[in-house]
Amino acid sequence: MMAIASMLRIEVIGHRSLIAETVTLLQDIGVVDIARLDVELEGINRPALDSSHCQELDERIARAQFVEGFLGRYHVADVPFKAFISEKIHLTEDEYEALRLDEGFPELYRECEEIAARLARIDRERARLEDLIAELAPWKAVDVEISQLRESGRVAFLAGTVPLVHGPRIRQELREAAADVAVDEAGRAGDREAWVVMAYQDRIDEARSVLATNGFEEASFLYLKGRPAAEIARAREGLRNIALEQVELTQRARELESEYGRAVGRVQALLSMRDALTIRDNFVATEQAFALEGWVPGRMREAVEERLGQLDPSFEVVFKAPEQTDAVPVALENPAWLRPFEVLTDLYGRPRYGDIDPTPLLAGFFFLFFGLCIGDAGYGAVLMIACYLMKSRLDVAPGVKRFMDLMIAGGLASIIIGVLTRSYFALPAESLPTLLRYEPLIDPLRDIVWMLVASVAIGVVHVLFGVLVNVYRLIKSGDWPTAVQDDISSLLLLAAIAIAALTQQAMWLAWIGAVAVALKGRVVESLIARKFKQALLGVGKGLVGLYGITGYLSDFLSYTRLVALGLASLLVGQVMNTLAEMVSGAPWGIGLVAAALILVIGHTFNIVINILGAFVHSARLQFVEFFGKFYEAGTSNYTPFSRRSKSLVLHPAAVRKEGGKPS
């Protein structure tokens, strides 16, 4: 087992009255991954959850999340590159704990809720007034009160708009459908024309029917009483008033924005309180005692034992080694220089407990692949400096810092490859300082065939290393037959092909190939068991199985992408240098400015594009060609029960940091 943390099952039995204190302690320690304990015995049940307390907590969480969301609309993150980097709220542990209660928070919630409600009402009122003004626009010239457009004794009115282009036709249809119908054109706005249709009460339905089939939109403002122009003016006055009110409310919301960090912290603190309640559903209890189990790294055993003992010496705490059938959560423990490469392992999925951690196996290959893809010392130096500054100057999450470390390693690899190939920002040798005008070990343009052969050779080593790792895994687990049938037979045939090619004697291929077929089809095993028919079938299976060896050829060729990406990086860089040189001679300094812009923008673009390509293709070779030979992810990550701290950075009471630097 390599680099997978040794885990112990922890079983805790204590007095039932200490459940709350135990949960709080485990949450503070933050190293126990609590599992669900199932015991089916009479008198043993789950500890009852306080549903009213849970409901109360849910309501408090909902209010805190509302305040967080509301103030977040006015909060401006004070971090560089905020589109890519999420802001972190720094709190001391004491401040975090105080947020669980925070007696002043209900007042903040009430004010935020009131402002939000008033702003929502303003939005609705603004939309209503704007619609009213638009609807009244065609009627602006009508010098009668709107109340007069409603029914009047025997005469009924229909006020509304019709499509302007269809006016004559609709008018003709009205004359044909109903006698004594009068139409008064009130005005126009856009492509609509305002009409007042007048008819006797007993003919109004016929007129309404004709209008309904011709796009007539009846006015909805007939509840108003004043003249249209006066109502429009009144509506505009209303818009001005609500705009002023909105400014006041927005200003107050911006003043409250200073409480945003408090709201973020309170949400996390309350979620932690709810976790402390719901986690008990994983325990079992009797009337007098409770029991829980979980997983803890072996190195943390003494610390957990000591803290539980301090809480109550009567606790029964048992640590056990995992059994074969246990689903053990996996934590990785690699040296500091290897931890950045755990990013790749986590991207694919962590190994099963007891299996091989692929991180040490992939690290060297990823380092080499990344360097070959970039292949320029200048680009590598820029990458290292940029990632170091982002890691040290910006307030980024631990996961981002680990990724920055991986990119710094990639930058170092690029520098090494760039020095070997004498590539410094893709400049020609004559443009380099005298110190750097040495003969490169490899010239990517001159020795391109050699580079391609070398890339395939790297692929052969990488792929076969994966096959050998799988042989090791199978033999270690005692599965010799599968190791021989699947992998050793394939290795034998590849060796036969290589020997035959080097010696130019097909005899080697024939003899070793025959052995490979026998191994893959388990022919010898069948012969020993006197199963001759099965042995004959095994020959066929062996031949079919060896056909799969052709897949290795495509795997090997896949590594030529490393050279292709490196050449692309070099050629694009050279193009930028050539363009800059071409424009540099322009008069009045214009050429120098243009050349500088081409160099800065062009090389920056080239670096960014090639970093993306280098990461994706280097990772792809690990995940597909390498992991495909031996690695199976599929386990749960070690997730200790602890306080929630999303978007938070918690510091001990005496230490507090702002941004990326200690204050």
XYZ file of C-alpha atoms in Angstrom:
663
model
C 0.000 0.000 0.000
C 1.474 3.282 -1.031
C 0.592 6.668 0.383
C -2.920 5.730 1.437
C -3.394 6.731 5.053
C -3.804 3.862 7.463
C -7.344 4.027 8.851
C -8.798 2.634 12.049
C -12.391 1.902 12.874
C -13.359 3.747 16.030
C -16.226 2.578 18.233
C -17.383 4.803 21.072
C -19.824 3.820 23.814
C -20.848 6.329 26.457
C -23.632 7.432 28.729
C -26.649 8.712 26.846
C -26.584 12.019 28.703
C -23.263 12.817 26.986
C -24.451 12.589 23.381
C -24.547 16.350 22.823
C -21.126 16.940 24.386
C -19.638 14.059 22.391
C -20.989 15.390 19.110
C -19.635 18.859 19.860
C -16.242 17.416 20.740
C -16.046 15.319 17.559
C -17.097 18.321 15.482
C -14.360 20.423 17.088
C -11.691 17.744 16.590
C -12.769 17.288 12.966
C -10.939 14.009 12.272
C -13.613 11.305 12.659
C -15.532 10.253 9.561
C -18.720 9.056 11.247
C -20.383 6.020 9.654
C -23.918 4.769 10.087
C -24.063 2.158 12.822
C -26.682 -0.557 12.360
C -27.530 -2.866 15.255
C -30.718 -4.886 15.159
C -31.305 -5.899 18.768
C -34.290 -5.436 21.005
C -34.075 -2.285 23.092
C -31.599 -0.577 20.753
C -32.908 2.305 18.680
C -31.803 5.508 17.062
C -31.566 8.514 19.387
C -34.734 10.524 18.873
C -34.172 13.777 17.030
C -35.675 16.924 18.483
C -37.905 17.728 15.505
C -39.011 21.083 16.905
C -35.386 22.114 17.384
C -34.573 20.967 13.834
C -37.511 22.961 12.493
C -36.434 26.020 14.413
C -32.901 25.648 13.070
C -34.198 25.284 9.514
C -36.121 28.528 9.881
C -33.061 30.325 11.257
C -30.943 28.926 8.427
C -33.503 30.069 5.850
C -33.471 33.586 7.310
C -29.675 33.695 7.387
C -29.505 32.464 3.785
C -32.024 35.131 2.786
C -29.879 37.863 4.366
C -26.750 36.391 2.749
C -28.411 36.396 -0.661
C -29.942 39.856 -0.255
C -26.749 41.545 0.941
C -24.762 39.575 -1.627
C -26.576 41.561 -4.354
C -24.910 44.713 -3.008
C -21.623 43.190 -1.916
C -18.575 43.909 -4.058
C -15.895 41.293 -3.517
C -12.605 42.905 -2.617
C -10.394 40.382 -4.385
C -8.478 40.583 -7.656
C -9.785 38.415 -10.508
C -13.083 38.060 -8.653
C -14.673 36.510 -11.745
C -12.397 33.505 -11.225
C -11.575 33.564 -7.516
C -14.258 33.340 -4.873
C -13.949 35.650 -1.916
C -13.080 34.245 1.489
C -14.480 35.615 4.747
C -11.932 35.560 7.562
C -13.243 34.965 11.067
C -11.702 33.918 14.314
C -13.078 30.772 15.893
C -14.615 32.885 18.656
C -16.399 35.076 16.117
C -17.656 31.968 14.333
C -19.034 30.493 17.557
C -20.697 33.795 18.481
C -22.623 33.737 15.203
C -24.559 30.671 16.369
C -26.554 32.910 18.695
C -26.058 36.467 17.398
C -28.947 38.121 19.191
C -28.791 41.146 16.912
C -29.357 39.139 13.766
C -33.211 39.104 13.864
C -33.199 42.911 13.588
C -30.862 42.715 10.564
C -33.145 40.098 9.017
C -36.241 42.222 9.651
C -34.708 45.275 8.016
C -33.416 43.304 5.022
C -36.796 41.643 4.585
C -38.583 45.002 4.724
C -36.228 46.595 2.201
C -36.528 43.604 -0.111
C -40.336 43.676 0.100
C -40.473 47.411 -0.606
C -38.072 47.090 -3.527
C -40.183 44.273 -4.953
C -43.298 46.416 -4.589
C -41.505 49.275 -6.335
C -40.599 46.997 -9.242
C -44.210 45.903 -9.605
C -45.500 49.492 -9.351
C -42.959 50.750 -11.890
C -43.981 48.068 -14.363
C -47.658 48.918 -13.837
C -47.127 52.651 -14.346
C -44.953 52.172 -17.416
C -47.572 49.890 -18.945
C -50.295 52.415 -18.116
C -48.361 55.256 -19.752
C -47.798 53.137 -22.857
C -51.487 52.184 -23.007
C -52.668 55.765 -22.508
C -50.293 57.184 -25.135
C -52.777 56.863 -28.093
C -55.457 58.508 -25.945
C -53.373 61.485 -24.898
C -55.257 63.916 -27.171
C -58.717 62.843 -25.965
C -60.145 65.749 -24.031
C -62.784 63.873 -22.080
C -62.647 62.140 -18.753
C -61.992 58.412 -18.950
C -65.077 57.711 -16.874
C -67.155 58.979 -19.811
C -65.833 56.124 -22.009
C -67.874 53.601 -20.068
C -71.555 52.777 -20.636
C -74.030 55.617 -20.836
C -77.692 54.658 -20.729
C -78.769 52.965 -23.980
C -75.353 53.492 -25.564
C -72.454 51.228 -24.840
C -68.793 52.112 -25.425
C -65.880 49.898 -26.395
C -62.503 51.644 -25.904
C -59.340 50.010 -27.144
C -56.781 49.785 -29.931
C -56.695 48.022 -33.289
C -53.816 47.372 -35.712
C -53.318 50.567 -37.670
C -52.990 48.874 -41.070
C -56.307 46.995 -40.657
C -58.385 50.011 -39.572
C -60.357 50.500 -42.836
C -61.180 46.805 -43.166
C -62.342 46.498 -39.521
C -64.475 49.577 -39.928
C -66.136 48.049 -43.023
C -66.795 44.742 -41.198
C -68.414 46.662 -38.327
C -70.781 48.428 -40.737
C -71.742 45.108 -42.288
C -72.254 43.305 -38.975
C -74.162 45.897 -37.013
C -76.124 48.961 -37.985
C -75.811 52.253 -36.097
C -72.264 51.584 -34.950
C -70.039 54.603 -34.689
C -66.245 54.667 -34.479
C -64.306 57.592 -33.087
C -60.531 57.594 -33.727
C -58.893 58.893 -30.557
C -55.258 58.809 -31.628
C -52.299 56.698 -32.689
C -49.145 55.324 -31.093
C -46.755 53.051 -32.921
C -48.634 50.545 -35.050
C -51.851 50.807 -33.016
C -54.815 53.134 -33.376
C -57.106 54.023 -30.465
C -60.823 53.663 -31.132
C -63.975 54.373 -29.203
C -66.718 52.175 -30.667
C -70.269 53.273 -29.784
C -73.391 51.165 -30.299
C -76.791 50.583 -28.777
C -76.797 48.092 -25.931
C -78.655 45.483 -28.017
C -76.050 45.628 -30.841
C -72.874 45.907 -28.818
C -72.272 42.127 -28.760
C -72.191 41.997 -32.562
C -69.650 44.802 -32.627
C -67.600 43.139 -29.920
C -67.554 39.890 -31.944
C -66.174 41.635 -35.043
C -63.507 43.441 -33.014
C -62.454 40.295 -31.184
C -61.540 38.587 -34.454
C -59.489 41.546 -35.704
C -56.877 42.109 -32.985
C -58.854 44.576 -30.882
C -57.292 45.107 -27.430
C -59.786 46.580 -25.031
C -58.466 49.330 -22.768
C -57.732 48.237 -19.189
C -57.550 51.757 -17.738
C -61.285 52.410 -17.702
C -61.271 52.329 -13.898
C -59.537 55.749 -14.047
C -61.568 58.939 -13.924
C -59.421 61.851 -15.185
C -58.485 62.845 -18.679
C -55.810 60.613 -20.330
C -53.185 63.373 -20.404
C -53.716 64.063 -16.690
C -53.514 60.358 -15.869
C -50.250 60.086 -17.847
C -48.818 63.011 -15.912
C -49.950 61.442 -12.655
C -48.311 58.145 -13.617
C -45.039 59.897 -14.464
C -45.108 61.658 -11.124
C -45.579 58.274 -9.509
C -42.515 56.936 -11.344
C -40.416 59.824 -10.078
C -41.561 59.208 -6.500
C -40.800 55.500 -6.516
C -37.410 56.200 -8.123
C -36.558 58.417 -5.158
C -37.781 55.773 -2.745
C -35.724 53.142 -4.538
C -32.595 55.278 -4.213
C -33.143 55.613 -0.463
C -33.739 51.907 -0.016
C -30.749 50.959 -2.147
C -28.561 53.321 -0.159
C -29.684 51.688 3.080
C -29.067 48.224 1.622
C -25.537 49.277 0.684
C -24.984 50.471 4.237
C -26.098 47.088 5.526
C -23.766 45.350 3.065
C -21.020 45.593 5.688
C -22.902 42.799 7.484
C -22.454 40.419 4.526
C -19.561 38.521 6.101
C -21.583 38.113 9.276
C -24.438 36.587 7.275
C -22.122 34.191 5.424
C -20.565 33.059 8.681
C -23.948 32.685 10.379
C -25.234 30.413 7.609
C -22.238 28.117 8.037
C -22.477 28.207 11.839
C -26.177 27.301 11.773
C -25.622 24.533 9.221
C -22.976 23.132 11.563
C -25.513 23.205 14.400
C -27.986 21.269 12.267
C -25.259 18.761 11.347
C -24.664 18.253 15.060
C -28.314 17.236 15.390
C -28.770 15.133 12.260
C -25.496 13.221 12.708
C -27.091 11.501 15.695
C -29.282 9.580 13.303
C -26.148 7.487 12.613
C -25.867 6.481 16.275
C -27.695 3.777 18.214
C -28.820 4.093 21.812
C -30.489 2.335 24.689
C -32.161 4.019 27.631
C -28.795 4.474 29.325
C -26.104 4.448 26.674
C -25.300 5.391 23.122
C -22.814 4.050 20.581
C -21.253 5.399 17.419
C -18.633 4.274 14.974
C -16.517 5.886 12.335
C -13.107 6.036 10.745
C -10.067 7.922 11.869
C -6.502 8.062 10.483
C -4.240 5.836 12.563
C -1.925 8.742 13.369
C -4.829 10.561 15.059
C -5.707 7.705 17.392
C -3.981 9.051 20.507
C -5.344 12.566 20.043
C -8.936 11.319 19.702
C -8.539 8.936 22.607
C -7.126 11.691 24.818
C -9.882 14.214 23.996
C -12.658 11.680 24.601
C -11.009 10.649 27.854
C -10.901 14.272 28.967
C -14.621 14.585 28.290
C -15.525 11.491 30.300
C -13.075 8.811 31.507
C -15.898 6.254 31.497
C -16.101 6.312 27.693
C -15.355 2.972 26.088
C -13.291 3.755 23.012
C -12.186 0.872 20.779
C -9.971 1.110 17.715
C -9.932 -1.747 15.212
C -8.112 -2.438 11.985
C -10.407 -2.518 8.930
C -11.766 -5.847 7.806
C -11.731 -7.077 4.229
C -15.399 -6.283 3.670
C -15.348 -2.793 5.180
C -15.990 0.239 2.957
C -13.130 2.320 4.295
C -12.946 6.014 3.326
C -9.632 6.908 1.764
C -7.254 9.695 2.713
C -3.971 10.235 0.889
C -0.743 10.882 2.764
C 2.043 11.802 0.385
C 5.213 13.823 0.954
C 4.837 17.576 0.464
C 6.497 17.488 -2.970
C 3.977 14.910 -4.191
C 0.808 16.516 -2.825
C 0.265 18.814 -5.831
C -0.070 15.717 -8.017
C -2.924 14.462 -5.817
C -5.026 16.928 -7.836
C -4.852 14.457 -10.722
C -5.741 11.474 -8.560
C -8.724 13.322 -7.103
C -9.868 14.347 -10.576
C -10.090 10.700 -11.587
C -11.207 9.313 -8.237
C -9.363 7.981 -5.230
C -8.280 4.336 -5.040
C -9.955 1.717 -2.936
C -8.537 1.193 0.526
C -5.713 -1.322 0.377
C -5.060 -0.686 -3.301
C -2.278 1.366 -4.862
C -2.229 5.151 -4.678
C -1.346 6.153 -8.255
C -0.059 9.589 -7.231
C 3.641 8.625 -6.881
C 3.415 6.579 -10.093
C 1.996 9.357 -12.264
C 3.941 12.304 -10.820
C 7.158 11.861 -12.796
C 5.368 11.148 -16.066
C 3.027 14.138 -15.699
C 6.022 16.354 -14.910
C 7.777 15.164 -18.091
C 4.676 15.358 -20.299
C 3.812 18.890 -19.170
C 7.360 20.042 -19.809
C 7.399 18.534 -23.305
C 4.067 20.201 -24.181
C 5.263 23.694 -23.182
C 8.941 23.160 -24.001
C 10.106 26.742 -23.427
C 12.195 28.024 -20.533
C 10.765 31.547 -20.784
C 7.191 30.314 -20.755
C 7.977 28.021 -17.842
C 9.460 30.899 -15.833
C 6.389 33.061 -16.511
C 4.109 30.210 -15.435
C 6.040 29.630 -12.201
C 6.087 33.327 -11.277
C 2.388 33.832 -12.097
C 1.280 30.789 -10.119
C 3.485 31.674 -7.171
C 2.047 35.199 -7.045
C -1.530 33.879 -7.276
C -0.857 31.387 -4.525
C 0.889 33.786 -2.179
C -0.834 37.093 -2.906
C -4.432 36.081 -3.493
C -6.849 34.715 -0.941
C -7.513 31.409 -2.652
C -8.851 28.127 -1.297
C -6.478 25.302 -0.315
C -7.542 23.328 -3.395
C -6.584 26.239 -5.650
C -3.240 26.562 -3.889
C -2.575 22.891 -4.502
C -3.382 23.361 -8.191
C -1.029 26.347 -8.302
C 1.700 24.106 -6.858
C 1.021 21.624 -9.662
C 1.374 24.394 -12.239
C 4.613 25.566 -10.588
C 5.943 22.032 -10.999
C 4.830 22.129 -14.632
C 6.633 25.448 -15.079
C 9.824 23.922 -13.668
C 9.515 21.009 -16.104
C 9.073 23.495 -18.968
C 12.230 25.336 -17.931
C 14.232 22.098 -17.914
C 12.971 21.063 -21.355
C 13.446 24.622 -22.640
C 17.085 24.682 -21.462
C 17.744 21.317 -23.141
C 16.206 22.543 -26.397
C 17.547 26.137 -26.036
C 14.092 27.613 -26.290
C 13.656 30.997 -24.596
C 10.431 32.711 -25.684
C 10.982 30.984 -29.054
C 13.754 33.458 -29.896
C 16.368 32.523 -32.521
C 19.874 31.821 -31.241
C 21.288 35.067 -32.668
C 18.785 37.084 -30.605
C 19.779 35.441 -27.333
C 22.511 36.678 -24.969
C 25.917 35.109 -25.591
C 25.535 32.953 -22.499
C 22.509 31.212 -23.995
C 23.915 30.643 -27.488
C 24.976 27.082 -26.712
C 24.325 24.038 -28.861
C 21.037 22.501 -27.702
C 20.911 18.876 -26.729
C 17.872 18.533 -29.001
C 16.623 20.938 -31.659
C 12.857 20.324 -31.969
C 12.724 21.567 -35.584
C 15.897 19.915 -36.821
C 15.494 16.649 -34.888
C 11.755 16.266 -35.326
C 11.939 12.601 -36.363
C 14.082 11.820 -33.376
C 11.612 13.658 -31.164
C 8.706 11.627 -32.508
C 10.571 8.370 -31.944
C 11.452 9.492 -28.426
C 7.807 10.350 -27.699
C 6.682 6.894 -28.810
C 9.432 5.349 -26.686
C 8.156 7.326 -23.694
C 4.696 5.992 -24.461
C 6.005 2.411 -24.551
C 7.631 2.864 -21.151
C 4.528 4.550 -19.693
C 2.036 1.983 -20.972
C 4.149 -1.046 -20.102
C 4.817 0.406 -16.664
C 1.049 0.494 -16.166
C 0.798 -3.149 -17.252
C 3.584 -4.146 -14.844
C 1.859 -2.286 -12.019
C -1.258 -4.327 -12.723
C 0.793 -7.530 -12.671
C 2.125 -6.484 -9.274
C -1.378 -5.778 -7.990
C -2.736 -9.118 -9.155
C 0.199 -11.130 -7.818
C 0.026 -9.262 -4.521
C -3.621 -10.204 -4.206
C -2.843 -13.834 -5.088
C -4.545 -13.726 -8.478
C -1.713 -15.303 -10.449
C -3.924 -16.811 -13.199
C -5.370 -13.437 -14.216
C -1.932 -11.811 -14.103
C -0.536 -14.468 -16.453
C -3.551 -14.623 -18.743
C -4.195 -10.896 -19.124
C -0.879 -9.136 -18.786
C 2.162 -11.437 -18.758
C 1.036 -13.098 -21.992
C 0.668 -9.662 -23.645
C 4.102 -8.614 -22.399
C 5.608 -11.809 -23.811
C 4.128 -11.164 -27.235
C 5.330 -7.552 -27.216
C 8.786 -8.794 -26.242
C 8.670 -11.336 -29.086
C 7.768 -8.619 -31.592
C 10.578 -6.409 -30.342
C 13.168 -9.212 -30.424
C 12.063 -10.333 -33.879
C 12.311 -6.758 -35.154
C 15.777 -6.230 -33.687
C 17.196 -9.598 -34.749
C 15.128 -9.772 -37.947
C 14.374 -13.413 -37.145
C 10.709 -14.392 -37.177
C 11.580 -17.502 -35.194
C 11.446 -15.515 -31.965
C 8.025 -14.206 -32.795
C 6.760 -17.701 -33.597
C 8.046 -19.417 -30.464
C 7.353 -16.721 -27.911
C 4.073 -15.935 -29.624
C 3.009 -19.547 -29.247
C 3.801 -19.408 -25.530
C 1.794 -16.183 -25.233
C -1.197 -17.777 -26.959
C -0.998 -20.779 -24.638
C -0.877 -18.557 -21.575
C -3.689 -16.286 -22.661
C -5.925 -19.260 -23.521
C -4.913 -21.230 -20.396
C -4.023 -24.122 -22.673
C -1.470 -25.671 -20.316
C -3.909 -25.554 -17.434
C -6.516 -27.397 -19.515
C -3.999 -30.001 -20.685
C -2.920 -30.741 -17.133
C -6.569 -31.209 -16.222
C -6.931 -33.501 -19.279
C -9.555 -31.232 -20.750
C -8.366 -31.532 -24.347
C -11.420 -29.989 -25.941
C -11.116 -26.978 -23.640
C -7.410 -26.783 -24.468
C -8.259 -26.631 -28.163
C -10.763 -23.878 -27.530
C -8.139 -22.141 -25.414
C -5.852 -21.840 -28.441
C -8.632 -19.995 -30.252
C -9.301 -17.776 -27.250
C -5.599 -17.056 -26.965
C -5.380 -15.977 -30.589
C -8.447 -13.765 -30.222
C -7.113 -12.360 -26.978
C -3.787 -11.496 -28.534
C -5.593 -9.531 -31.215
C -6.196 -6.987 -28.480
C -2.464 -6.352 -28.500
C -3.082 -4.042 -31.468
C -4.617 -1.593 -29.001
C -1.167 -1.057 -27.512
C 0.052 0.295 -30.848
C -2.536 3.087 -30.831
C -1.656 3.778 -27.199
C 2.024 4.180 -28.077
C 1.290 6.479 -31.015
C -0.945 8.610 -28.807
C 2.159 10.025 -27.115
C 3.265 11.822 -30.290
C 0.825 14.546 -29.217
C 3.453 15.647 -26.705
C 5.838 16.574 -29.497
C 3.044 18.111 -31.573
C 2.022 20.428 -28.740
C 5.627 21.378 -28.044
C 6.201 22.224 -31.703
C 2.964 24.222 -31.839
C 4.104 26.242 -28.832
C 7.472 26.905 -30.459
C 6.109 27.823 -33.897
C 3.405 30.173 -32.601
C 6.037 31.886 -30.454
C 8.304 32.275 -33.474
C 5.445 33.769 -35.494
C 4.870 36.377 -32.773
C 8.576 37.251 -32.732
C 8.646 37.573 -36.532
C 5.555 39.803 -36.610
C 7.023 42.014 -33.892
C 10.283 42.332 -35.844
C 8.392 43.231 -39.035
C 6.504 46.142 -37.473
C 9.307 47.381 -35.222
C 10.795 49.543 -37.985
C 7.761 51.823 -38.313
C 8.611 55.533 -37.706
C 7.880 57.817 -34.715
C 8.051 54.982 -32.221
C 4.859 53.440 -33.529
C 6.753 50.347 -34.569
C 8.244 49.803 -31.140
C 4.851 50.178 -29.454
C 3.219 47.818 -31.941
C 6.036 45.295 -31.537
C 5.713 45.431 -27.752
C 1.957 44.855 -27.969
C 2.407 41.913 -30.335
C 5.018 40.341 -28.084
C 3.041 40.796 -24.855
C -0.388 39.829 -26.190
C 0.881 37.149 -28.549
C 3.108 35.366 -26.064
C 0.487 35.662 -23.300
C -2.067 34.039 -25.606
C 0.434 31.344 -26.539
C 1.268 30.620 -22.902
C -2.382 30.385 -21.822
C -3.416 28.175 -24.727
C -0.457 25.870 -24.249
C -0.981 25.587 -20.498
C -4.525 24.408 -21.162
C -3.332 21.961 -23.800
C -0.453 20.724 -21.672
C -2.691 20.033 -18.700
C -5.520 18.401 -20.650
C -3.351 16.163 -22.813
C -0.920 15.220 -20.049
C -3.854 14.305 -17.805
C -5.533 12.451 -20.667
C -2.456 10.236 -21.170
C -2.519 9.434 -17.443
C -6.234 8.705 -17.227
C -6.701 6.764 -20.466
C -3.420 5.125 -21.476
C -1.887 4.674 -18.014
C -4.762 4.245 -15.540
C -6.583 2.061 -18.051
C -3.982 -0.645 -17.538
C -4.281 -1.063 -13.791
C -6.282 1.512 -11.900
C -9.842 1.378 -10.676
C -11.184 4.320 -8.736
C -14.306 3.972 -6.720
C -14.362 4.686 -3.066
C -15.577 7.364 -0.741
C -13.181 10.109 0.229
C -12.328 10.557 3.865
C -14.767 13.257 5.014
C -14.383 13.949 8.718
C -17.300 15.321 10.697
C -16.431 18.959 11.350
C -17.738 22.489 11.371
C -18.831 23.869 8.043
C -16.679 26.621 6.631
C -17.643 27.132 2.981
C -16.332 30.558 1.871
C -14.826 30.987 5.348
C -11.317 30.890 6.702
C -11.299 30.262 10.433
C -8.352 31.365 12.503
C -7.461 30.747 16.131
C -8.657 33.565 18.365
C -5.222 35.187 18.544
C -4.520 35.072 14.800
C -6.439 36.668 12.009
C -5.535 37.022 8.353
C -6.834 39.375 5.710
C -6.360 38.528 2.060
C -3.393 36.378 1.289
C -1.091 37.894 3.885
C -0.962 37.697 7.668
C -2.099 40.941 9.248
